[in-house]
Coordinates of C-alpha atoms and ligand atoms in Angstrom, one line a residue:
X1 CA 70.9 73.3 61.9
X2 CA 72.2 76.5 59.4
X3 CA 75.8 77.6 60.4
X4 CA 75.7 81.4 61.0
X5 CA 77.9 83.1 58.6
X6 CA 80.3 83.8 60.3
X7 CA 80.9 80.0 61.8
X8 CA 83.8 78.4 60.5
X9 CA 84.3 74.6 59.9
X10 CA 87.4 72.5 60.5
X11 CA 87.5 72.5 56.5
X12 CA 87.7 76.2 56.2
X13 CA 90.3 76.3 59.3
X14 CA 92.5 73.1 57.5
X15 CA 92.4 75.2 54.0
X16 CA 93.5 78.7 55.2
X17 CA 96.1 77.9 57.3
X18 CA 97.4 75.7 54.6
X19 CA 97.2 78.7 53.0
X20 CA 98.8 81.2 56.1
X21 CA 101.5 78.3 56.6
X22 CA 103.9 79.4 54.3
X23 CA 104.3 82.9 55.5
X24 CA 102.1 82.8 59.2
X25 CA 105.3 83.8 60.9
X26 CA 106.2 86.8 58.4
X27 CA 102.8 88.6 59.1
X28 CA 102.3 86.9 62.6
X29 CA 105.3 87.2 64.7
X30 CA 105.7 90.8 66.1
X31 CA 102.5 91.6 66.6
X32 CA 101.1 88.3 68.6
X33 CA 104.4 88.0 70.8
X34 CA 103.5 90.0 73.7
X35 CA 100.2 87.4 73.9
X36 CA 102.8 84.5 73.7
X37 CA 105.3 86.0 76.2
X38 CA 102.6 86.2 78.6
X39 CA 100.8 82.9 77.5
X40 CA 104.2 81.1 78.2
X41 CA 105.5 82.9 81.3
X42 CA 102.0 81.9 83.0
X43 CA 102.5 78.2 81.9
X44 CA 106.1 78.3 83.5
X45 CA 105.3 79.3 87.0
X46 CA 103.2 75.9 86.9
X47 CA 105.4 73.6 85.3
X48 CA 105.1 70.2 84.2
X49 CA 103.5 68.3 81.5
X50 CA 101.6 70.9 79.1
X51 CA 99.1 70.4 76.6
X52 CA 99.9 73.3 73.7
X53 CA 96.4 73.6 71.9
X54 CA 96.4 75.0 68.5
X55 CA 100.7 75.0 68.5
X56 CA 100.3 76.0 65.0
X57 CA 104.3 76.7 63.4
X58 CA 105.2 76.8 67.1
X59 CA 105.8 80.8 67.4
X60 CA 105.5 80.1 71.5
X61 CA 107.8 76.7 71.8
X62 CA 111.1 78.4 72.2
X63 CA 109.5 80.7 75.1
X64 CA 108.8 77.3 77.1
X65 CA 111.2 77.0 80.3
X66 CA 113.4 73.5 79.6
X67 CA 111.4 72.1 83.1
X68 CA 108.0 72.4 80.7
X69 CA 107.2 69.0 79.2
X70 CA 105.1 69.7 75.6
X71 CA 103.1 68.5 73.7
X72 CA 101.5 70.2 71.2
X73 CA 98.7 69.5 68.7
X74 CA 97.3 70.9 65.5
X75 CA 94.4 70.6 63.1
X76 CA 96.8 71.9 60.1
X77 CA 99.4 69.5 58.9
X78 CA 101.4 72.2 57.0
X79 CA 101.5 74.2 60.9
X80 CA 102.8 71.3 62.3
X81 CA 105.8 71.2 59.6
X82 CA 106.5 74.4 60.0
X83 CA 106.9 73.5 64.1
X84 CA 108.7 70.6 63.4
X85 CA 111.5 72.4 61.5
X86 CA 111.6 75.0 64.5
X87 CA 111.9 72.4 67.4
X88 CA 114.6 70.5 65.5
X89 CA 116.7 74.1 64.5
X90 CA 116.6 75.3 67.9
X91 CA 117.2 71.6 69.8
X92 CA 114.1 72.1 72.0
X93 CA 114.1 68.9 73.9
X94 CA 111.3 69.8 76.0
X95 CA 109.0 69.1 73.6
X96 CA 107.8 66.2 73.4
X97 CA 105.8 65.9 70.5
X98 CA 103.7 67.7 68.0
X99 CA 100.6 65.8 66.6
X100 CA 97.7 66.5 64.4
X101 CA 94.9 66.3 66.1
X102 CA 91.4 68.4 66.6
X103 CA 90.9 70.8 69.5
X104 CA 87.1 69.9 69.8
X105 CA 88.0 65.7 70.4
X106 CA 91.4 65.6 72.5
X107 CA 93.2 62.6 71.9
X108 CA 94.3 62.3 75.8
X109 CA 93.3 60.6 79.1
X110 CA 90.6 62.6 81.8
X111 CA 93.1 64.7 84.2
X112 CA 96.3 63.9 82.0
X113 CA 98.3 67.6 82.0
X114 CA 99.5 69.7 84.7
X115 CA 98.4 72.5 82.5
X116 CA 96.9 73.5 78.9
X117 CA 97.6 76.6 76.9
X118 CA 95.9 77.7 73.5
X119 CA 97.3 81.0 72.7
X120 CA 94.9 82.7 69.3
X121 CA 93.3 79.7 69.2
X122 CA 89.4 80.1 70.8
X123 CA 88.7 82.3 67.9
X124 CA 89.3 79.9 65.2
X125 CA 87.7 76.5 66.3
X126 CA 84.0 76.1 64.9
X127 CA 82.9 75.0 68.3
X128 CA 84.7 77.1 71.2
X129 CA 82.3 75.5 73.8
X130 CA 83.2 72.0 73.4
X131 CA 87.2 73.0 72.8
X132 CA 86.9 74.2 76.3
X133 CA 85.3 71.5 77.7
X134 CA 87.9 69.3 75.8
X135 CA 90.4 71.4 77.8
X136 CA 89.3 71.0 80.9
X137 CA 88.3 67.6 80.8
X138 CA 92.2 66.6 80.1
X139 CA 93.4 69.3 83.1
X140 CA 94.1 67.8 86.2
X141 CA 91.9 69.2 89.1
X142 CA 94.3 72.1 90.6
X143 CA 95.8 73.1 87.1
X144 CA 95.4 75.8 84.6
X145 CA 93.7 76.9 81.5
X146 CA 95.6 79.5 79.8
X147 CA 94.2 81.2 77.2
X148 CA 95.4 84.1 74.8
X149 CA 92.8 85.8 72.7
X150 CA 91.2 88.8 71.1
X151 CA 88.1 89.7 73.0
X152 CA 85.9 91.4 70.2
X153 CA 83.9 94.5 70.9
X154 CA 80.2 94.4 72.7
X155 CA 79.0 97.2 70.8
X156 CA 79.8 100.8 68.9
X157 CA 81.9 101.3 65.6
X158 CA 84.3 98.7 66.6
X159 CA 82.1 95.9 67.0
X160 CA 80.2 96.6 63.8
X161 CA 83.6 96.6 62.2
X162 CA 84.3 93.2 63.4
X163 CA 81.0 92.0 62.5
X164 CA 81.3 93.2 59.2
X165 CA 85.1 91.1 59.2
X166 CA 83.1 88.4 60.0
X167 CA 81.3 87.5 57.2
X168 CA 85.3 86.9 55.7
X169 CA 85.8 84.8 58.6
X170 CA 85.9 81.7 56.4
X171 CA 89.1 83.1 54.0
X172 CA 90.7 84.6 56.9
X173 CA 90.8 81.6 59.1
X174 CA 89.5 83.2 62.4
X175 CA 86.9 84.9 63.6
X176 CA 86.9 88.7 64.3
X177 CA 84.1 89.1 66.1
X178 CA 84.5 87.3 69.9
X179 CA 82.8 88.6 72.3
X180 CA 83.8 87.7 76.5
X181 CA 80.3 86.1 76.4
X182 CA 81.4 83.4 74.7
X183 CA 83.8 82.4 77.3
X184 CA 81.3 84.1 80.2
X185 CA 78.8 81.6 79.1
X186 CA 80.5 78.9 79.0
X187 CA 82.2 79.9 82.8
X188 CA 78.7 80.1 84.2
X189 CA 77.9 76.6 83.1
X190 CA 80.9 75.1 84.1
X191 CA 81.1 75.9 88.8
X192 CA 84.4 73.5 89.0
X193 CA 86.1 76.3 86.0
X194 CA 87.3 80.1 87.8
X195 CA 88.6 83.0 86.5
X196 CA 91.7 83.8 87.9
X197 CA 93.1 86.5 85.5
X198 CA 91.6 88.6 83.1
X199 CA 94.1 91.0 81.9
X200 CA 94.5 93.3 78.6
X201 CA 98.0 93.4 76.5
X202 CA 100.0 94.6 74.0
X203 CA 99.7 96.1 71.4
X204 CA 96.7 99.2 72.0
X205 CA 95.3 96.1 75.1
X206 CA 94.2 94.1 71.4
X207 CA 94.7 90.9 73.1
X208 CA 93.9 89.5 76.6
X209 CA 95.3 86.9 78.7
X210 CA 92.8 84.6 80.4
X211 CA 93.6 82.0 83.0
X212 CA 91.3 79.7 84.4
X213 CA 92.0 77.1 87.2
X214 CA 89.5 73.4 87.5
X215 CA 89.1 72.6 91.3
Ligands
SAM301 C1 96.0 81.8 64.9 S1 96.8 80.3 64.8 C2 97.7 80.3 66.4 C3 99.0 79.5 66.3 C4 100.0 79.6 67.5 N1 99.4 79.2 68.8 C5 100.5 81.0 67.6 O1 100.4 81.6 68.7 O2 101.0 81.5 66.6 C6 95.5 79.1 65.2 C7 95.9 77.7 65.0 O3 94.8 76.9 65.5 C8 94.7 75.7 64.7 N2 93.4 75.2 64.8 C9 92.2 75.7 64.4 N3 91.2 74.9 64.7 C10 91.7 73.8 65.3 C11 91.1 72.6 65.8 N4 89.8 72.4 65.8 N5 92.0 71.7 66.4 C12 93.3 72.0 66.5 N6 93.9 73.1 66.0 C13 93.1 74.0 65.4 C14 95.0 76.3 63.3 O4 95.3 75.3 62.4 C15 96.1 77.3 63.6 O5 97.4 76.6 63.5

């Protein structure tokens, strides 16, 4: 079957953020924090062992509570190295370890995490879907999805922008255009998955957190 334009592949993803690695955290800090804070201070009222999806250079690590048990994974080698470097200059011993791994085939046991968390991530996997169910299949039944992300535009001059983006999806590493029905969809095949909290952020309400519990 034809990819639509705008798909990405794990290729594309692994060669532009080999390209983003060296400065990802000079363009990427500021503005994504307020997504991370609230990413992380979700994922700290839970506790436990957590499964970082998509850790990239580990921007969200340090704002982990010492009682959070890690791990973190990665389709981008050069991320990862960049995480490393930051686990080991700050002495995080909460994290546990950092592998390469893809989002879409989760190395890990049925039920193994108290909790997962994939902040900016569900915009850049080729298959959001089956990253999802990946997530929730290694969730125990009672925890939490937490996801950060930018919820494109439905319509008007906003969402043509983004769709125009789009077709640059491949060079940028993301994709612009992401619209709730992606994740609507996927919620209304999915009864044991709810919604718990949908809520807009900083900066100009760009970003939303999303949390999700499995019963
Ligand atoms: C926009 S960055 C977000 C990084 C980090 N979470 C942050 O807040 O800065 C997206 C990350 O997802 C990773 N990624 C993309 N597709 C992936 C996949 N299929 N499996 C694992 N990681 C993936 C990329 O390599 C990149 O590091």
């Amino acid at each position: 079957m034809m990819q639509p334009p705008s798909a990405l592949s794990n290729e594309d993803v692994e060669s532009a953020y080999a390209r983003w690695a060296p400065v990802y955290d000079l363009v990427f800090t500021a503005c994504m924090r307020p997504g991370r804070k609230a990413g992380s201070a979700a994922i700290n009222a839970i506790g436990g062992r957590v499964l970082d999806v998509g850790v990239g250079t580990g921007l969200e690590l340090p704002m982990f509570a010492p009682h959070v048990k890690v791990t973190g994974i990665d389709l981008s080698e050069p991320m990862l190295a960049v995480a490393r470097r930051r686990v080991a200059a700050a002495g995080l011993t909460n994290i546990e370890s950092l592998r390469t791994m893809d989002a879409m085939a989760l190395d890990f046991p049925d039920e193994h995490f108290d909790a997962v968390i994939a902040p900016y991530l569900l915009t850049v996997v080729p298959d959001p879907h089956r990253t999802l169910d990946e997530m929730a299949r290694v969730v125990k039944r009672g925890g939490e999805i937490v996801l950060v992300n930018h919820i494109g535009a439905e319509k008007g001059m906003m969402a043509l922008i983004e769709a125009w983006l789009g077709r640059r999806a491949a060079a940028l590493g993301w994709r612009p255009e992401f619209p709730w029905s992606i994740i609507g969809d996927w919620l209304a095949k999915r009864p044991d998955i709810h919604l718990l909290e949908r809520r807009n952020l900083a900066p100009l309400n760009l970003f939303t957190l999303i949390r999700l519990n499995r019963t």
